[in-house]
mmCIF file with all atom_site columns, C-alpha atoms in Angstrom:
data_model
loop_
_atom_site.group_PDB
_atom_site.id
_atom_site.type_symbol
_atom_site.label_atom_id
_atom_site.label_alt_id
_atom_site.label_comp_id
_atom_site.label_asym_id
_atom_site.label_entity_id
_atom_site.label_seq_id
_atom_site.pdbx_PDB_ins_code
_atom_site.Cartn_x
_atom_site.Cartn_y
_atom_site.Cartn_z
_atom_site.occupancy
_atom_site.B_iso_or_equiv
_atom_site.pdbx_formal_charge
_atom_site.auth_seq_id
_atom_site.auth_comp_id
_atom_site.auth_asym_id
_atom_site.auth_atom_id
_atom_site.pdbx_PDB_model_num
ATOM 1   C CA . MET A 1 1   ? 0.000   0.000  0.000   1.00 91.00 ? 1   MET A CA 1
ATOM 2   C CA . LYS A 1 2   ? 1.253   3.453  -0.916  1.00 96.00 ? 2   LYS A CA 1
ATOM 3   C CA . ASN A 1 3   ? 0.414   6.798  0.584   1.00 98.00 ? 3   ASN A CA 1
ATOM 4   C CA . ILE A 1 4   ? -0.378  9.028  -2.420  1.00 98.00 ? 4   ILE A CA 1
ATOM 5   C CA . LEU A 1 5   ? -0.657  12.814 -2.108  1.00 98.00 ? 5   LEU A CA 1
ATOM 6   C CA . ILE A 1 6   ? -2.344  14.565 -5.030  1.00 98.00 ? 6   ILE A CA 1
ATOM 7   C CA . ILE A 1 7   ? -1.715  18.297 -5.415  1.00 98.00 ? 7   ILE A CA 1
ATOM 8   C CA . GLN A 1 8   ? -4.265  20.023 -7.627  1.00 97.00 ? 8   GLN A CA 1
ATOM 9   C CA . GLY A 1 9   ? -2.858  23.215 -9.056  1.00 95.00 ? 9   GLY A CA 1
ATOM 10  C CA . GLY A 1 10  ? -6.019  24.764 -10.432 1.00 86.00 ? 10  GLY A CA 1
ATOM 11  C CA . GLY A 1 11  ? -9.122  24.102 -12.370 1.00 77.00 ? 11  GLY A CA 1
ATOM 12  C CA . ARG A 1 12  ? -12.762 24.648 -11.707 1.00 86.00 ? 12  ARG A CA 1
ATOM 13  C CA . PRO A 1 13  ? -14.682 22.760 -9.031  1.00 86.00 ? 13  PRO A CA 1
ATOM 14  C CA . LYS A 1 14  ? -16.111 19.651 -10.733 1.00 90.00 ? 14  LYS A CA 1
ATOM 15  C CA . GLY A 1 15  ? -14.120 20.595 -13.820 1.00 92.00 ? 15  GLY A CA 1
ATOM 16  C CA . ASN A 1 16  ? -12.018 18.394 -16.074 1.00 94.00 ? 16  ASN A CA 1
ATOM 17  C CA . THR A 1 17  ? -8.948  18.275 -13.818 1.00 95.00 ? 17  THR A CA 1
ATOM 18  C CA . GLU A 1 18  ? -10.946 17.501 -10.689 1.00 95.00 ? 18  GLU A CA 1
ATOM 19  C CA . GLN A 1 19  ? -12.788 14.724 -12.531 1.00 96.00 ? 19  GLN A CA 1
ATOM 20  C CA . LEU A 1 20  ? -9.477  13.294 -13.798 1.00 97.00 ? 20  LEU A CA 1
ATOM 21  C CA . ILE A 1 21  ? -8.170  13.280 -10.225 1.00 98.00 ? 21  ILE A CA 1
ATOM 22  C CA . GLY A 1 22  ? -11.363 11.575 -9.040  1.00 98.00 ? 22  GLY A CA 1
ATOM 23  C CA . ALA A 1 23  ? -10.960 8.776  -11.575 1.00 98.00 ? 23  ALA A CA 1
ATOM 24  C CA . PHE A 1 24  ? -7.304  8.283  -10.620 1.00 98.00 ? 24  PHE A CA 1
ATOM 25  C CA . VAL A 1 25  ? -8.173  8.253  -6.894  1.00 98.00 ? 25  VAL A CA 1
ATOM 26  C CA . LYS A 1 26  ? -10.920 5.679  -7.432  1.00 98.00 ? 26  LYS A CA 1
ATOM 27  C CA . GLY A 1 27  ? -8.507  3.348  -9.202  1.00 98.00 ? 27  GLY A CA 1
ATOM 28  C CA . ALA A 1 28  ? -5.698  3.875  -6.683  1.00 98.00 ? 28  ALA A CA 1
ATOM 29  C CA . GLU A 1 29  ? -7.976  3.272  -3.702  1.00 98.00 ? 29  GLU A CA 1
ATOM 30  C CA . GLU A 1 30  ? -9.433  0.136  -5.303  1.00 97.00 ? 30  GLU A CA 1
ATOM 31  C CA . ALA A 1 31  ? -5.836  -1.079 -5.661  1.00 97.00 ? 31  ALA A CA 1
ATOM 32  C CA . GLY A 1 32  ? -5.394  -0.638 -1.900  1.00 97.00 ? 32  GLY A CA 1
ATOM 33  C CA . HIS A 1 33  ? -3.574  2.683  -1.801  1.00 98.00 ? 33  HIS A CA 1
ATOM 34  C CA . LYS A 1 34  ? -4.338  5.561  0.549   1.00 98.00 ? 34  LYS A CA 1
ATOM 35  C CA . THR A 1 35  ? -4.929  8.901  -1.187  1.00 98.00 ? 35  THR A CA 1
ATOM 36  C CA . GLU A 1 36  ? -5.338  12.524 -0.198  1.00 98.00 ? 36  GLU A CA 1
ATOM 37  C CA . ALA A 1 37  ? -6.042  15.344 -2.638  1.00 97.00 ? 37  ALA A CA 1
ATOM 38  C CA . LEU A 1 38  ? -5.167  18.957 -1.834  1.00 96.00 ? 38  LEU A CA 1
ATOM 39  C CA . SER A 1 39  ? -6.439  21.891 -3.863  1.00 96.00 ? 39  SER A CA 1
ATOM 40  C CA . LEU A 1 40  ? -4.157  24.895 -4.185  1.00 96.00 ? 40  LEU A CA 1
ATOM 41  C CA . LEU A 1 41  ? -7.294  26.904 -4.923  1.00 93.00 ? 41  LEU A CA 1
ATOM 42  C CA . GLN A 1 42  ? -8.304  26.317 -1.308  1.00 93.00 ? 42  GLN A CA 1
ATOM 43  C CA . GLN A 1 43  ? -4.836  26.366 0.248   1.00 94.00 ? 43  GLN A CA 1
ATOM 44  C CA . GLU A 1 44  ? -2.679  29.234 -0.895  1.00 94.00 ? 44  GLU A CA 1
ATOM 45  C CA . VAL A 1 45  ? 0.996   28.525 -1.489  1.00 96.00 ? 45  VAL A CA 1
ATOM 46  C CA . LYS A 1 46  ? 3.131   31.452 -2.612  1.00 96.00 ? 46  LYS A CA 1
ATOM 47  C CA . GLY A 1 47  ? 6.163   31.145 -4.870  1.00 94.00 ? 47  GLY A CA 1
ATOM 48  C CA . CYS A 1 48  ? 9.719   31.100 -3.544  1.00 94.00 ? 48  CYS A CA 1
ATOM 49  C CA . LEU A 1 49  ? 11.227  34.519 -2.735  1.00 94.00 ? 49  LEU A CA 1
ATOM 50  C CA . GLY A 1 50  ? 14.810  33.339 -3.147  1.00 91.00 ? 50  GLY A CA 1
ATOM 51  C CA . CYS A 1 51  ? 15.732  34.860 0.217   1.00 93.00 ? 51  CYS A CA 1
ATOM 52  C CA . ASN A 1 52  ? 17.683  31.734 1.322   1.00 90.00 ? 52  ASN A CA 1
ATOM 53  C CA . VAL A 1 53  ? 16.506  31.965 4.952   1.00 92.00 ? 53  VAL A CA 1
ATOM 54  C CA . CYS A 1 54  ? 15.749  28.236 4.693   1.00 88.00 ? 54  CYS A CA 1
ATOM 55  C CA . ARG A 1 55  ? 19.447  27.672 3.931   1.00 83.00 ? 55  ARG A CA 1
ATOM 56  C CA . GLN A 1 56  ? 20.318  29.192 7.309   1.00 85.00 ? 56  GLN A CA 1
ATOM 57  C CA . GLY A 1 57  ? 18.519  26.489 9.276   1.00 82.00 ? 57  GLY A CA 1
ATOM 58  C CA . ARG A 1 58  ? 15.301  28.447 9.676   1.00 87.00 ? 58  ARG A CA 1
ATOM 59  C CA . PRO A 1 59  ? 11.869  27.684 8.251   1.00 86.00 ? 59  PRO A CA 1
ATOM 60  C CA . CYS A 1 60  ? 10.596  29.434 5.156   1.00 89.00 ? 60  CYS A CA 1
ATOM 61  C CA . VAL A 1 61  ? 9.536   33.015 5.911   1.00 92.00 ? 61  VAL A CA 1
ATOM 62  C CA . GLN A 1 62  ? 6.358   32.769 3.836   1.00 92.00 ? 62  GLN A CA 1
ATOM 63  C CA . GLN A 1 63  ? 3.246   32.502 5.973   1.00 92.00 ? 63  GLN A CA 1
ATOM 64  C CA . ASP A 1 64  ? 0.965   30.298 3.911   1.00 95.00 ? 64  ASP A CA 1
ATOM 65  C CA . ALA A 1 65  ? -0.378  26.747 3.648   1.00 96.00 ? 65  ALA A CA 1
ATOM 66  C CA . PHE A 1 66  ? 2.924   25.176 2.586   1.00 95.00 ? 66  PHE A CA 1
ATOM 67  C CA . HIS A 1 67  ? 4.092   24.742 6.193   1.00 93.00 ? 67  HIS A CA 1
ATOM 68  C CA . ALA A 1 68  ? 1.066   22.549 6.960   1.00 95.00 ? 68  ALA A CA 1
ATOM 69  C CA . ILE A 1 69  ? 1.563   20.551 3.736   1.00 97.00 ? 69  ILE A CA 1
ATOM 70  C CA . VAL A 1 70  ? 5.248   19.684 4.398   1.00 95.00 ? 70  VAL A CA 1
ATOM 71  C CA . PRO A 1 71  ? 4.446   16.801 6.814   1.00 96.00 ? 71  PRO A CA 1
ATOM 72  C CA . LYS A 1 72  ? 2.061   15.398 4.193   1.00 97.00 ? 72  LYS A CA 1
ATOM 73  C CA . ILE A 1 73  ? 4.825   15.567 1.568   1.00 97.00 ? 73  ILE A CA 1
ATOM 74  C CA . GLN A 1 74  ? 7.212   13.816 3.938   1.00 96.00 ? 74  GLN A CA 1
ATOM 75  C CA . ALA A 1 75  ? 4.675   11.079 4.756   1.00 97.00 ? 75  ALA A CA 1
ATOM 76  C CA . ALA A 1 76  ? 3.768   10.417 1.114   1.00 98.00 ? 76  ALA A CA 1
ATOM 77  C CA . ASP A 1 77  ? 5.317   7.668  -0.963  1.00 98.00 ? 77  ASP A CA 1
ATOM 78  C CA . CYS A 1 78  ? 4.148   9.310  -4.159  1.00 98.00 ? 78  CYS A CA 1
ATOM 79  C CA . LEU A 1 79  ? 3.303   12.884 -5.150  1.00 98.00 ? 79  LEU A CA 1
ATOM 80  C CA . VAL A 1 80  ? 0.840   13.313 -8.003  1.00 98.00 ? 80  VAL A CA 1
ATOM 81  C CA . PHE A 1 81  ? 0.853   16.763 -9.576  1.00 98.00 ? 81  PHE A CA 1
ATOM 82  C CA . ALA A 1 82  ? -2.414  17.700 -11.295 1.00 98.00 ? 82  ALA A CA 1
ATOM 83  C CA . SER A 1 83  ? -3.166  20.794 -13.343 1.00 97.00 ? 83  SER A CA 1
ATOM 84  C CA . PRO A 1 84  ? -5.113  22.114 -16.264 1.00 96.00 ? 84  PRO A CA 1
ATOM 85  C CA . LEU A 1 85  ? -2.896  23.332 -19.076 1.00 95.00 ? 85  LEU A CA 1
ATOM 86  C CA . TYR A 1 86  ? -2.369  27.098 -18.712 1.00 93.00 ? 86  TYR A CA 1
ATOM 87  C CA . TYR A 1 87  ? -0.322  28.810 -21.415 1.00 92.00 ? 87  TYR A CA 1
ATOM 88  C CA . TRP A 1 88  ? 1.174   25.470 -22.475 1.00 92.00 ? 88  TRP A CA 1
ATOM 89  C CA . THR A 1 89  ? 2.431   24.437 -19.034 1.00 95.00 ? 89  THR A CA 1
ATOM 90  C CA . VAL A 1 90  ? 1.327   23.749 -15.458 1.00 97.00 ? 90  VAL A CA 1
ATOM 91  C CA . SER A 1 91  ? -0.624  26.409 -13.587 1.00 96.00 ? 91  SER A CA 1
ATOM 92  C CA . ALA A 1 92  ? 1.151   29.198 -11.714 1.00 96.00 ? 92  ALA A CA 1
ATOM 93  C CA . ARG A 1 93  ? -0.239  27.793 -8.455  1.00 96.00 ? 93  ARG A CA 1
ATOM 94  C CA . LEU A 1 94  ? 1.371   24.423 -9.074  1.00 97.00 ? 94  LEU A CA 1
ATOM 95  C CA . LYS A 1 95  ? 4.636   26.031 -10.179 1.00 97.00 ? 95  LYS A CA 1
ATOM 96  C CA . ALA A 1 96  ? 4.708   28.094 -6.955  1.00 96.00 ? 96  ALA A CA 1
ATOM 97  C CA . PHE A 1 97  ? 4.165   24.901 -4.948  1.00 97.00 ? 97  PHE A CA 1
ATOM 98  C CA . ILE A 1 98  ? 7.044   23.164 -6.739  1.00 96.00 ? 98  ILE A CA 1
ATOM 99  C CA . GLU A 1 99  ? 9.333   26.180 -6.165  1.00 95.00 ? 99  GLU A CA 1
ATOM 100 C CA . ARG A 1 100 ? 8.815   25.836 -2.429  1.00 95.00 ? 100 ARG A CA 1
ATOM 101 C CA . PHE A 1 101 ? 10.484  22.418 -2.443  1.00 92.00 ? 101 PHE A CA 1
ATOM 102 C CA . TYR A 1 102 ? 13.646  24.503 -2.207  1.00 91.00 ? 102 TYR A CA 1
ATOM 103 C CA . SER A 1 103 ? 12.802  25.157 1.455   1.00 92.00 ? 103 SER A CA 1
ATOM 104 C CA . ILE A 1 104 ? 12.683  21.434 2.323   1.00 91.00 ? 104 ILE A CA 1
ATOM 105 C CA . ALA A 1 105 ? 15.902  20.440 0.547   1.00 88.00 ? 105 ALA A CA 1
ATOM 106 C CA . GLN A 1 106 ? 18.870  19.304 2.612   1.00 84.00 ? 106 GLN A CA 1
ATOM 107 C CA . ARG A 1 107 ? 22.544  20.033 2.047   1.00 80.00 ? 107 ARG A CA 1
ATOM 108 C CA . ASP A 1 108 ? 24.324  17.351 0.092   1.00 80.00 ? 108 ASP A CA 1
ATOM 109 C CA . PRO A 1 109 ? 28.144  17.276 0.223   1.00 79.00 ? 109 PRO A CA 1
ATOM 110 C CA . ASN A 1 110 ? 28.234  14.954 -2.800  1.00 77.00 ? 110 ASN A CA 1
ATOM 111 C CA . PRO A 1 111 ? 25.374  16.144 -5.023  1.00 71.00 ? 111 PRO A CA 1
ATOM 112 C CA . PRO A 1 112 ? 24.349  13.814 -7.856  1.00 65.00 ? 112 PRO A CA 1
ATOM 113 C CA . LEU A 1 113 ? 23.797  15.066 -11.382 1.00 62.00 ? 113 LEU A CA 1
ATOM 114 C CA . GLY A 1 114 ? 24.790  18.642 -10.611 1.00 63.00 ? 114 GLY A CA 1
ATOM 115 C CA . ARG A 1 115 ? 22.206  19.211 -7.898  1.00 65.00 ? 115 ARG A CA 1
ATOM 116 C CA . TYR A 1 116 ? 23.252  21.362 -4.957  1.00 73.00 ? 116 TYR A CA 1
ATOM 117 C CA . GLU A 1 117 ? 21.006  19.665 -2.440  1.00 81.00 ? 117 GLU A CA 1
ATOM 118 C CA . LYS A 1 118 ? 18.975  16.534 -1.910  1.00 83.00 ? 118 LYS A CA 1
ATOM 119 C CA . TYR A 1 119 ? 15.236  16.317 -1.781  1.00 86.00 ? 119 TYR A CA 1
ATOM 120 C CA . PRO A 1 120 ? 12.869  13.791 -0.213  1.00 87.00 ? 120 PRO A CA 1
ATOM 121 C CA . GLU A 1 121 ? 12.963  10.492 -2.093  1.00 90.00 ? 121 GLU A CA 1
ATOM 122 C CA . LYS A 1 122 ? 9.502   9.996  -3.555  1.00 95.00 ? 122 LYS A CA 1
ATOM 123 C CA . GLU A 1 123 ? 7.728   8.770  -6.635  1.00 97.00 ? 123 GLU A CA 1
ATOM 124 C CA . CYS A 1 124 ? 5.763   11.211 -8.779  1.00 98.00 ? 124 CYS A CA 1
ATOM 125 C CA . ALA A 1 125 ? 3.182   11.344 -11.546 1.00 98.00 ? 125 ALA A CA 1
ATOM 126 C CA . LEU A 1 126 ? 1.510   14.036 -13.626 1.00 98.00 ? 126 LEU A CA 1
ATOM 127 C CA . LEU A 1 127 ? -2.188  14.408 -14.425 1.00 98.00 ? 127 LEU A CA 1
ATOM 128 C CA . MET A 1 128 ? -3.198  17.191 -16.821 1.00 98.00 ? 128 MET A CA 1
ATOM 129 C CA . THR A 1 129 ? -6.186  18.314 -18.845 1.00 97.00 ? 129 THR A CA 1
ATOM 130 C CA . ALA A 1 130 ? -6.495  20.641 -21.825 1.00 95.00 ? 130 ALA A CA 1
ATOM 131 C CA . ALA A 1 131 ? -8.972  21.813 -24.402 1.00 92.00 ? 131 ALA A CA 1
ATOM 132 C CA . ASP A 1 132 ? -6.473  21.268 -27.202 1.00 91.00 ? 132 ASP A CA 1
ATOM 133 C CA . ASN A 1 133 ? -5.379  17.849 -28.345 1.00 91.00 ? 133 ASN A CA 1
ATOM 134 C CA . LEU A 1 134 ? -2.593  18.603 -30.786 1.00 89.00 ? 134 LEU A CA 1
ATOM 135 C CA . PHE A 1 135 ? 0.526   16.448 -30.999 1.00 91.00 ? 135 PHE A CA 1
ATOM 136 C CA . TRP A 1 136 ? 2.470   19.180 -29.169 1.00 95.00 ? 136 TRP A CA 1
ATOM 137 C CA . THR A 1 137 ? -0.184  20.333 -26.673 1.00 95.00 ? 137 THR A CA 1
ATOM 138 C CA . PHE A 1 138 ? 1.572   18.985 -23.559 1.00 97.00 ? 138 PHE A CA 1
ATOM 139 C CA . GLU A 1 139 ? 5.158   19.222 -24.798 1.00 97.00 ? 139 GLU A CA 1
ATOM 140 C CA . GLN A 1 140 ? 6.148   22.199 -22.603 1.00 97.00 ? 140 GLN A CA 1
ATOM 141 C CA . ALA A 1 141 ? 4.356   20.888 -19.492 1.00 97.00 ? 141 ALA A CA 1
ATOM 142 C CA . ALA A 1 142 ? 5.809   17.383 -19.850 1.00 98.00 ? 142 ALA A CA 1
ATOM 143 C CA . ALA A 1 143 ? 9.293   18.852 -20.353 1.00 98.00 ? 143 ALA A CA 1
ATOM 144 C CA . TYR A 1 144 ? 8.948   20.983 -17.198 1.00 97.00 ? 144 TYR A CA 1
ATOM 145 C CA . TYR A 1 145 ? 7.754   17.941 -15.215 1.00 98.00 ? 145 TYR A CA 1
ATOM 146 C CA . ARG A 1 146 ? 10.660  15.810 -16.448 1.00 97.00 ? 146 ARG A CA 1
ATOM 147 C CA . PHE A 1 147 ? 13.255  18.524 -15.949 1.00 94.00 ? 147 PHE A CA 1
ATOM 148 C CA . ALA A 1 148 ? 12.199  20.107 -12.627 1.00 94.00 ? 148 ALA A CA 1
ATOM 149 C CA . LEU A 1 149 ? 10.656  17.186 -10.768 1.00 95.00 ? 149 LEU A CA 1
ATOM 150 C CA . VAL A 1 150 ? 12.351  14.099 -12.179 1.00 94.00 ? 150 VAL A CA 1
ATOM 151 C CA . ARG A 1 151 ? 15.809  15.256 -13.236 1.00 90.00 ? 151 ARG A CA 1
ATOM 152 C CA . TYR A 1 152 ? 16.514  18.088 -10.802 1.00 88.00 ? 152 TYR A CA 1
ATOM 153 C CA . ILE A 1 153 ? 14.545  17.246 -7.647  1.00 90.00 ? 153 ILE A CA 1
ATOM 154 C CA . GLY A 1 154 ? 15.101  13.549 -8.340  1.00 90.00 ? 154 GLY A CA 1
ATOM 155 C CA . LEU A 1 155 ? 11.588  12.187 -7.906  1.00 95.00 ? 155 LEU A CA 1
ATOM 156 C CA . ARG A 1 156 ? 11.003  8.800  -9.559  1.00 96.00 ? 156 ARG A CA 1
ATOM 157 C CA . ASP A 1 157 ? 8.617   9.115  -12.505 1.00 98.00 ? 157 ASP A CA 1
ATOM 158 C CA . LYS A 1 158 ? 5.620   6.771  -12.440 1.00 97.00 ? 158 LYS A CA 1
ATOM 159 C CA . GLY A 1 159 ? 4.005   8.208  -15.568 1.00 97.00 ? 159 GLY A CA 1
ATOM 160 C CA . MET A 1 160 ? 1.628   10.789 -16.935 1.00 98.00 ? 160 MET A CA 1
ATOM 161 C CA . VAL A 1 161 ? -1.978  11.032 -18.029 1.00 98.00 ? 161 VAL A CA 1
ATOM 162 C CA . LEU A 1 162 ? -2.173  13.987 -20.428 1.00 98.00 ? 162 LEU A CA 1
ATOM 163 C CA . ALA A 1 163 ? -5.845  14.410 -21.232 1.00 97.00 ? 163 ALA A CA 1
ATOM 164 C CA . GLY A 1 164 ? -6.331  16.586 -24.278 1.00 95.00 ? 164 GLY A CA 1
ATOM 165 C CA . GLY A 1 165 ? -9.598  17.389 -26.036 1.00 92.00 ? 165 GLY A CA 1
ATOM 166 C CA . CYS A 1 166 ? -11.589 17.950 -22.843 1.00 92.00 ? 166 CYS A CA 1
ATOM 167 C CA . GLY A 1 167 ? -13.388 21.157 -23.840 1.00 85.00 ? 167 GLY A CA 1
ATOM 168 C CA . GLY A 1 168 ? -12.428 24.743 -23.171 1.00 74.00 ? 168 GLY A CA 1
ATOM 169 C CA . SER A 1 169 ? -12.820 26.741 -19.977 1.00 72.00 ? 169 SER A CA 1
ATOM 170 C CA . SER A 1 170 ? -15.659 28.839 -21.403 1.00 75.00 ? 170 SER A CA 1
ATOM 171 C CA . GLY A 1 171 ? -18.032 25.883 -21.575 1.00 77.00 ? 171 GLY A CA 1
ATOM 172 C CA . LYS A 1 172 ? -18.989 22.851 -19.522 1.00 84.00 ? 172 LYS A CA 1
ATOM 173 C CA . PRO A 1 173 ? -16.352 20.213 -18.825 1.00 87.00 ? 173 PRO A CA 1
ATOM 174 C CA . GLU A 1 174 ? -16.317 17.575 -21.572 1.00 89.00 ? 174 GLU A CA 1
ATOM 175 C CA . ILE A 1 175 ? -13.842 15.063 -20.198 1.00 93.00 ? 175 ILE A CA 1
ATOM 176 C CA . ASP A 1 176 ? -16.708 12.603 -19.747 1.00 93.00 ? 176 ASP A CA 1
ATOM 177 C CA . LYS A 1 177 ? -17.047 12.510 -23.557 1.00 94.00 ? 177 LYS A CA 1
ATOM 178 C CA . THR A 1 178 ? -13.503 11.137 -23.853 1.00 95.00 ? 178 THR A CA 1
ATOM 179 C CA . ASP A 1 179 ? -11.786 7.979  -22.631 1.00 97.00 ? 179 ASP A CA 1
ATOM 180 C CA . TRP A 1 180 ? -9.449  9.938  -20.307 1.00 97.00 ? 180 TRP A CA 1
ATOM 181 C CA . LEU A 1 181 ? -11.392 9.175  -17.115 1.00 97.00 ? 181 LEU A CA 1
ATOM 182 C CA . GLN A 1 182 ? -11.092 5.456  -17.821 1.00 98.00 ? 182 GLN A CA 1
ATOM 183 C CA . LYS A 1 183 ? -7.378  5.859  -18.567 1.00 98.00 ? 183 LYS A CA 1
ATOM 184 C CA . ALA A 1 184 ? -6.822  7.760  -15.285 1.00 98.00 ? 184 ALA A CA 1
ATOM 185 C CA . TYR A 1 185 ? -8.791  5.108  -13.391 1.00 98.00 ? 185 TYR A CA 1
ATOM 186 C CA . GLU A 1 186 ? -6.677  2.341  -14.936 1.00 98.00 ? 186 GLU A CA 1
ATOM 187 C CA . PHE A 1 187 ? -3.495  4.306  -14.208 1.00 98.00 ? 187 PHE A CA 1
ATOM 188 C CA . GLY A 1 188 ? -4.524  4.560  -10.543 1.00 97.00 ? 188 GLY A CA 1
ATOM 189 C CA . LYS A 1 189 ? -5.604  0.923  -10.393 1.00 95.00 ? 189 LYS A CA 1
ATOM 190 C CA . THR A 1 190 ? -2.339  -0.378 -11.813 1.00 91.00 ? 190 THR A CA 1
ATOM 191 C CA . PHE A 1 191 ? -0.188  2.052  -9.825  1.00 82.00 ? 191 PHE A CA 1
ATOM 192 C CA . ASP A 1 192 ? 2.508   -0.070 -8.232  1.00 80.00 ? 192 ASP A CA 1
#
């Protein structure tokens, strides 16, 4: 059994991204995993200030929800990042959340792969939705995920569900007219 923390970086209540998360959670829980989903719409996390106070042995100076989320990050076996596609990448809320990992990094005297610090050892996955479904729709977002989370922070990639063709934000969610909910459910169910 894994402890899976899902961080939702935006989207409308009952929208495409929330529905994709729901399908993933259903599959993961049926497979015996414990899940918790956090919405950054309800819990504000500000971006990193680059002040380096956290490098002086003190907690991050930002007074927001991140402090309460840190124990959940530490307890999780897997972090699932979920976002609608905004300007060809993850939402600003999710990016701000990822930036704050800087405050929980530890010094590493022998950093691997050019990193300056070490981060919690976790697995990760990406769930995204978009109106567009072009061959390049998720290229920028997937590259950011691979570069920032997998290569730099060093999380172990478990995969992605990149759900394109779900209808635009000006209308009703249309993810239920696609096979993406089934794919997210199967992804959660077969999550090992």
